[in-house]
Coordinates of C-alpha atoms and ligand atoms in Angstrom, one line a residue:
M18 CA 36.9 42.4 -1.1
N19 CA 33.4 43.1 0.7
I20 CA 32.0 41.5 3.6
N21 CA 29.6 39.0 1.7
T22 CA 32.5 37.5 -0.4
I23 CA 34.4 36.8 2.7
L24 CA 31.1 35.2 4.3
V25 CA 30.7 33.0 1.1
A26 CA 34.2 32.1 1.2
V27 CA 33.9 31.0 4.7
C28 CA 30.7 29.2 3.9
V29 CA 32.6 27.1 1.4
S30 CA 35.7 26.2 3.3
L31 CA 33.1 25.2 6.3
L32 CA 30.7 23.1 4.0
S33 CA 32.8 19.7 3.8
A34 CA 31.9 16.9 2.0
E35 CA 30.7 15.0 4.8
T36 CA 27.4 16.8 5.4
T37 CA 24.4 16.6 7.7
W38 CA 21.9 15.3 4.9
A39 CA 24.1 12.1 4.9
H40 CA 23.4 11.8 8.6
M41 CA 19.8 12.7 8.0
D42 CA 19.3 9.6 5.4
K43 CA 20.9 7.2 7.7
Y44 CA 18.5 8.1 10.4
R45 CA 15.6 8.2 8.1
L46 CA 16.5 4.6 6.7
Q47 CA 16.1 3.1 10.1
K48 CA 12.5 3.6 10.5
M49 CA 10.7 4.0 7.1
P50 CA 7.2 3.3 6.5
L51 CA 5.7 0.9 4.1
S52 CA 5.5 3.6 1.1
L53 CA 9.0 4.4 1.2
A54 CA 10.6 0.8 1.5
Y55 CA 10.1 0.4 -2.3
G56 CA 12.5 2.7 -4.1
K57 CA 14.0 6.0 -4.0
N58 CA 12.6 7.5 -7.4
D59 CA 9.5 8.4 -9.0
F60 CA 8.7 6.2 -11.8
S61 CA 5.7 4.6 -13.2
V62 CA 4.0 1.7 -11.7
N63 CA 4.7 -0.5 -14.6
D64 CA 8.5 -0.1 -14.3
F65 CA 8.5 -0.7 -10.5
C66 CA 6.4 -3.7 -10.4
P67 CA 7.8 -6.2 -12.8
E68 CA 5.4 -9.1 -12.0
K69 CA 2.8 -9.7 -14.7
G70 CA -0.1 -11.2 -12.3
T71 CA -1.9 -10.5 -9.0
T72 CA 0.6 -10.2 -6.4
Q73 CA 1.4 -13.6 -4.7
N74 CA -0.3 -13.9 -1.3
L75 CA -2.6 -11.2 -2.0
K76 CA -5.2 -12.2 0.5
E77 CA -2.6 -12.8 3.4
I78 CA -1.0 -9.5 2.6
F79 CA -4.2 -7.7 2.6
I80 CA -5.4 -9.2 5.9
G81 CA -1.7 -8.7 7.6
R82 CA -1.6 -5.2 6.5
C83 CA -5.0 -4.6 7.5
W84 CA -4.1 -5.7 11.1
D85 CA -1.1 -4.1 11.0
Y86 CA -2.4 -0.6 10.2
Q87 CA -4.9 -0.9 13.3
F88 CA -2.5 -2.2 15.9
V89 CA 0.8 -1.2 14.8
Y90 CA 1.1 1.7 11.8
N91 CA -1.4 3.8 13.0
R92 CA -2.3 2.6 16.5
Q93 CA -4.2 5.6 17.6
S94 CA -7.0 4.3 14.9
C95 CA -8.0 2.0 17.4
R96 CA -8.9 4.6 19.8
T97 CA -10.2 7.1 17.3
S98 CA -12.6 4.8 15.4
E99 CA -14.2 1.3 15.9
L100 CA -11.9 -1.3 14.7
K101 CA -12.6 -2.9 11.5
N102 CA -12.9 -6.5 10.9
C103 CA -10.0 -7.4 8.4
T104 CA -11.4 -10.8 7.0
E105 CA -14.7 -8.8 6.5
L106 CA -13.0 -6.3 4.2
W107 CA -11.0 -8.5 2.3
E108 CA -14.4 -10.5 1.4
L109 CA -15.7 -6.7 0.3
F110 CA -12.6 -6.4 -1.8
H111 CA -12.4 -9.7 -3.2
D112 CA -16.1 -9.5 -4.3
A113 CA -15.3 -6.4 -6.5
F114 CA -12.9 -8.0 -9.0
A115 CA -12.7 -11.9 -8.3
Y116 CA -14.4 -14.6 -10.7
Q117 CA -14.6 -11.8 -13.2
S118 CA -12.7 -10.4 -16.3
P119 CA -11.2 -7.1 -15.6
C120 CA -13.0 -5.9 -18.1
N121 CA -16.2 -6.1 -16.3
V122 CA -14.8 -4.6 -13.0
T123 CA -16.9 -1.4 -11.8
S124 CA -16.3 1.5 -9.5
E125 CA -19.4 0.5 -8.0
G126 CA -18.1 -2.9 -7.2
Y127 CA -15.4 -1.4 -4.9
Q128 CA -17.8 1.2 -3.3
P129 CA -18.7 -1.1 -0.7
F130 CA -15.0 -1.8 0.4
I131 CA -14.0 1.9 0.1
D132 CA -17.1 3.2 2.2
K133 CA -16.3 0.6 5.0
S134 CA -12.6 1.3 5.4
M135 CA -11.9 4.9 4.3
Q136 CA -11.7 7.3 7.4
A137 CA -10.9 11.1 7.4
V138 CA -7.5 12.1 8.1
G139 CA -8.3 15.2 10.1
I140 CA -8.4 18.9 9.9
N141 CA -5.2 20.5 7.8
K142 CA -3.6 17.0 7.3
T143 CA -4.6 15.9 3.8
L144 CA -1.8 15.9 1.3
F145 CA -2.3 15.1 -2.2
W146 CA 0.9 14.1 -4.6
S147 CA 1.0 13.6 -8.4
G148 CA 4.9 12.8 -9.6
T149 CA 6.3 13.2 -6.3
F150 CA 5.4 9.8 -4.7
H151 CA 8.8 9.4 -2.7
V152 CA 9.3 12.9 -1.6
A153 CA 5.6 13.1 -0.8
H154 CA 5.7 10.2 1.8
V155 CA 8.9 11.1 3.1
H156 CA 7.2 14.6 3.8
A157 CA 4.3 13.2 5.2
F158 CA 6.3 10.9 7.5
E159 CA 8.7 13.6 8.8
N160 CA 5.8 16.1 9.2
R161 CA 3.4 14.0 11.2
Q162 CA 0.8 16.6 10.8
Y163 CA 0.4 15.4 7.0
S164 CA -1.2 12.0 5.8
T165 CA -1.6 11.0 2.4
L166 CA -3.9 8.5 0.9
E167 CA -1.5 5.7 1.5
D168 CA -1.6 6.4 5.2
T169 CA -5.4 5.6 5.0
L170 CA -6.3 2.0 5.9
S171 CA -7.8 1.5 2.6
G172 CA -4.7 3.0 0.7
Y173 CA -2.3 1.5 3.1
I174 CA -3.4 -2.3 2.4
T175 CA -3.6 -1.9 -1.3
Q176 CA -0.5 0.5 -1.9
M177 CA 1.8 -1.2 -4.4
M178 CA 0.1 -4.3 -5.0
T179 CA -1.5 -5.4 -8.3
W180 CA -4.7 -7.6 -8.5
C181 CA -7.2 -8.8 -11.2
G182 CA -9.7 -11.4 -11.3
Q183 CA -10.6 -14.3 -14.0
E184 CA -13.7 -16.0 -14.7
G185 CA -12.4 -19.7 -13.6
D186 CA -11.2 -21.1 -10.5
P187 CA -9.6 -19.8 -8.4
G188 CA -10.9 -16.3 -9.4
I189 CA -7.5 -14.4 -9.3
N190 CA -5.3 -14.4 -11.9
Y191 CA -2.0 -14.8 -10.7
E192 CA -0.1 -15.2 -14.3
T193 CA -0.9 -12.0 -15.9
C194 CA -2.8 -8.8 -15.3
D195 CA -1.8 -6.9 -18.6
G196 CA -4.8 -7.7 -20.6
E197 CA -6.5 -4.8 -22.5
C198 CA -8.8 -3.7 -19.7
R199 CA -5.9 -3.5 -17.2
N200 CA -6.0 0.3 -17.0
K201 CA -9.8 0.6 -16.6
A202 CA -9.8 -1.9 -13.9
T203 CA -7.2 -0.1 -12.1
E204 CA -9.2 3.4 -12.4
A205 CA -12.4 1.4 -11.1
Y206 CA -10.3 1.1 -7.8
W207 CA -7.9 3.9 -7.5
G208 CA -10.8 6.5 -8.9
P209 CA -13.2 6.1 -6.3
T210 CA -10.6 5.6 -3.5
S211 CA -9.0 9.0 -4.5
A212 CA -12.4 10.5 -4.7
K213 CA -13.5 9.3 -1.4
F214 CA -10.1 10.4 0.4
A215 CA -10.3 14.1 -1.1
S216 CA -14.1 14.5 -0.4
L217 CA -13.3 13.7 3.4
A218 CA -10.6 16.5 3.5
E219 CA -10.8 19.5 5.7
G220 CA -9.4 23.0 6.4
K221 CA -5.9 23.5 4.6
V222 CA -5.0 20.7 2.0
T223 CA -1.6 20.5 0.4
V224 CA -0.8 19.1 -2.9
L225 CA 3.1 18.4 -3.9
L226 CA 3.7 18.6 -7.6
N227 CA 6.6 18.1 -9.5
G228 CA 7.6 21.1 -11.7
S229 CA 10.2 19.2 -13.8
R230 CA 7.7 16.8 -15.3
A231 CA 7.7 16.5 -18.7
G232 CA 4.4 17.0 -20.0
G233 CA 3.6 19.4 -16.9
A234 CA 3.0 19.5 -13.1
F235 CA -0.6 19.6 -13.3
R236 CA -1.6 17.0 -16.1
N237 CA -5.0 16.4 -17.2
T238 CA -4.8 12.8 -16.9
S239 CA -3.7 12.5 -13.6
F240 CA -5.8 11.1 -10.6
F241 CA -5.3 14.3 -8.7
T242 CA -7.0 16.1 -11.5
R243 CA -9.6 13.9 -12.5
Y244 CA -10.8 12.8 -9.1
E245 CA -9.2 14.5 -6.1
L246 CA -9.5 18.1 -7.1
P247 CA -13.1 18.1 -8.2
N248 CA -14.4 16.3 -5.0
L249 CA -12.8 19.0 -2.7
N250 CA -15.6 20.5 -1.0
P251 CA -15.2 24.3 -0.8
E252 CA -17.5 24.5 2.3
K253 CA -14.9 22.3 4.1
V254 CA -11.6 23.1 2.3
T255 CA -10.1 26.5 3.4
V256 CA -7.2 26.5 1.2
V257 CA -5.4 24.4 -1.2
N258 CA -1.4 24.9 -0.5
V259 CA 0.1 23.9 -3.7
L260 CA 3.8 23.0 -3.4
V261 CA 6.2 22.6 -6.5
T262 CA 9.2 20.6 -6.2
H263 CA 12.1 20.2 -8.8
S264 CA 14.3 17.6 -9.6
L265 CA 18.0 18.2 -8.6
D266 CA 20.6 19.5 -11.4
V267 CA 18.1 19.3 -14.3
P268 CA 16.2 22.7 -15.8
V269 CA 13.3 23.5 -14.2
I270 CA 10.0 23.4 -16.4
E271 CA 7.2 25.0 -14.6
K272 CA 7.1 27.2 -11.5
C273 CA 4.0 28.5 -9.6
G274 CA 1.9 30.8 -11.9
V275 CA 3.4 29.3 -15.1
G276 CA 2.1 26.6 -17.7
S277 CA 0.0 23.9 -16.3
L278 CA 0.2 25.6 -12.7
K279 CA -1.4 28.4 -14.0
E280 CA -4.4 25.9 -15.2
L281 CA -4.5 24.7 -11.8
E282 CA -5.0 28.4 -10.4
K283 CA -7.9 28.5 -12.8
K284 CA -9.2 25.2 -12.1
L285 CA -9.3 25.9 -8.2
E286 CA -10.7 29.3 -8.8
E287 CA -13.6 27.4 -10.8
H288 CA -14.1 25.2 -7.8
K289 CA -14.3 28.2 -5.7
L290 CA -11.1 27.0 -3.8
K291 CA -8.5 29.6 -2.2
H292 CA -5.1 28.7 -3.1
T293 CA -1.4 29.3 -2.2
C294 CA 1.4 28.2 -4.1
H295 CA 5.4 28.1 -3.5
D296 CA 8.3 27.0 -5.3
D297 CA 11.0 24.6 -3.8
P298 CA 10.0 25.0 0.0
E299 CA 12.9 24.3 2.5
D300 CA 11.5 21.3 4.0
I301 CA 11.1 19.6 1.0
Q302 CA 14.5 20.8 -0.5
H303 CA 16.0 19.2 2.6
I304 CA 14.4 16.0 1.8
L305 CA 15.7 15.9 -1.9
C306 CA 19.4 17.2 -0.6
S307 CA 19.6 14.5 2.1
A308 CA 19.2 11.7 -0.7
N309 CA 21.3 13.5 -2.9
P310 CA 23.9 15.3 -0.8
G311 CA 26.5 15.7 -3.6
S312 CA 24.3 17.5 -6.2
R313 CA 25.3 20.7 -7.6
T314 CA 21.7 22.5 -6.7
C315 CA 22.3 21.2 -3.1
E316 CA 25.8 22.5 -2.8
A317 CA 24.7 25.9 -4.1
W318 CA 21.8 25.9 -1.7
K319 CA 23.8 25.2 1.0
I320 CA 26.1 28.1 0.4
L321 CA 23.3 30.6 0.0
A322 CA 21.6 29.4 3.2
C323 CA 24.9 29.4 5.1
T324 CA 25.7 32.9 3.7
A325 CA 22.4 33.9 4.8
E326 CA 22.8 32.8 8.3
A327 CA 26.4 34.2 8.7
N328 CA 24.9 37.7 7.3
R329 CA 22.6 38.0 10.1
T330 CA 24.9 36.8 12.6
V331 CA 27.2 39.8 11.4
T332 CA 24.3 42.2 11.5
F333 CA 23.4 41.2 15.0
T334 CA 26.7 41.1 16.1
G335 CA 27.3 44.7 14.7
V336 CA 23.9 46.0 16.3
L337 CA 25.1 44.5 19.6
V338 CA 28.5 46.1 19.5
L339 CA 27.2 49.3 18.2
S340 CA 24.1 49.4 21.1
M341 CA 27.2 48.7 23.7
I342 CA 29.5 51.6 22.5
T343 CA 26.4 53.8 22.5
F344 CA 25.4 52.6 26.0
Y345 CA 28.8 53.3 27.4
T346 CA 29.2 56.6 25.6
I347 CA 25.8 57.8 27.4
Y348 CA 26.9 56.1 30.6
N349 CA 30.2 58.1 30.5
F350 CA 28.6 61.1 29.6
I351 CA 26.0 61.1 32.6
F352 CA 28.3 60.0 35.0
Ligands
NFD411 P1 1.3 10.2 -10.5 P2 -1.6 11.0 -9.8 N1 6.1 3.5 -6.6 O1 2.6 10.4 -9.8 N2 -4.0 8.0 -6.1 O2 -1.8 12.3 -9.8 C1 5.0 3.0 -6.6 F1 4.7 2.0 -6.4 O3 1.2 10.2 -11.9 C2 -2.8 7.1 -5.3 O4 -1.9 10.3 -11.0 O5 -0.1 11.0 -9.8 N3 4.0 3.6 -7.4 C3 -2.6 5.9 -6.0 C4 4.3 4.9 -8.1 C5 -3.2 5.4 -7.2 C6 5.2 5.6 -7.7 C7 -3.9 6.4 -7.8 C8 6.3 4.9 -7.0 N4 7.6 5.5 -6.9 C9 -4.3 7.6 -7.2 N5 5.2 6.6 -8.4 C10 -1.5 4.9 -5.3 N6 -1.3 4.9 -4.1 O6 -1.1 3.9 -5.7 C11 4.1 6.8 -9.0 N7 3.3 5.5 -8.7 C12 2.0 5.2 -9.2 C13 -3.9 9.2 -5.4 C14 0.8 5.5 -8.3 O7 0.6 4.5 -7.6 C15 -3.1 9.9 -4.3 O8 -3.9 10.6 -3.4 C16 -0.2 5.7 -9.2 O9 -1.1 4.5 -9.6 C17 -2.4 11.1 -4.8 O10 -2.7 12.2 -4.2 C18 0.2 6.4 -10.6 O11 2.1 5.8 -10.2 C19 -2.8 11.0 -6.8 O12 -4.0 10.2 -6.6 C20 0.3 7.9 -11.1 O13 1.0 8.4 -10.4 C21 -1.7 10.5 -7.2 O14 -2.1 10.1 -8.6

């Protein structure tokens, strides 16, 4: 039996069912940001939001979130940028879609609201996500150096809401937004909002992709591909750090440099953007494992991490003992 086998056996016995992940998750649940309060999995917005029409009390939620953002959620925004008038922002937003059919809504209509509300998040802070909604927001929340679109005023106010207009009174359709132009109307808002967010990015930017997503981690149809990547300014963005995460206990579909991630590298080069790519970074793996402590992937990962740590400790102790023996021998020899 070699030393490594012994260390693995020690780690297996030490790692009991009651793990640190579970504690971390309990702590996290106490102070969840808005973007995390709605569910733990990544699923399509249609599954997530069963209501068919505009979110009830849209105006009140909009204005409430707007003041909340400026005075509570992102308190320092009062100091770093001028205070925005939330009623004025609501009017700009409302005028972009109310009293019109969703088929007539345009990106240009939303531009005054976007221009008035969107602010830069700061150098090295921008975090994009695609297929990783939940984990990206936990990551941004826990590593305060990151900000997603949903951490900006415009993204915070409008995230996870549904809205659409109608020609007749009251100008907003609370019954259904499921008409033929639903996607076009969604795109008219989120397209230019994502583009503006990306155009303000500076320094290192990070994108968190899902390497277990059927259809590829980097998809031609995603907002990231169509609106964010093309609007990154190579004069201001020093490097694009691609992080690829994989769902636990399911086969890995893509890794850095493979499949659609190879396409992403090409696209970044076409845009003259430097890039790096990392599979399953440790801090992301911690987040996934804290939510699913019993998963097979996490168990294996914990044993690996523990064995590596134990190996380091054994090596360190060995070197220390050897140095002491050498020192003792030399000392005895001299004196
Ligand atoms: P996707 P993408 N809960 O994952 N962005 O690249 C809720 F509520 O395919 C942000 O197309 O990536 N919604 C928004 C979810 C909209 C969830 C558009 C979930 N668990 C673009 N998972 C936004 N905040 O709504 C997915 N969605 C929705 C910007 C999500 O709202 C971001 O800066 C989106 O409408 C990010 O870098 C749709 O599913 C990138 O574009 C497609 O999400 C994400 O768009």
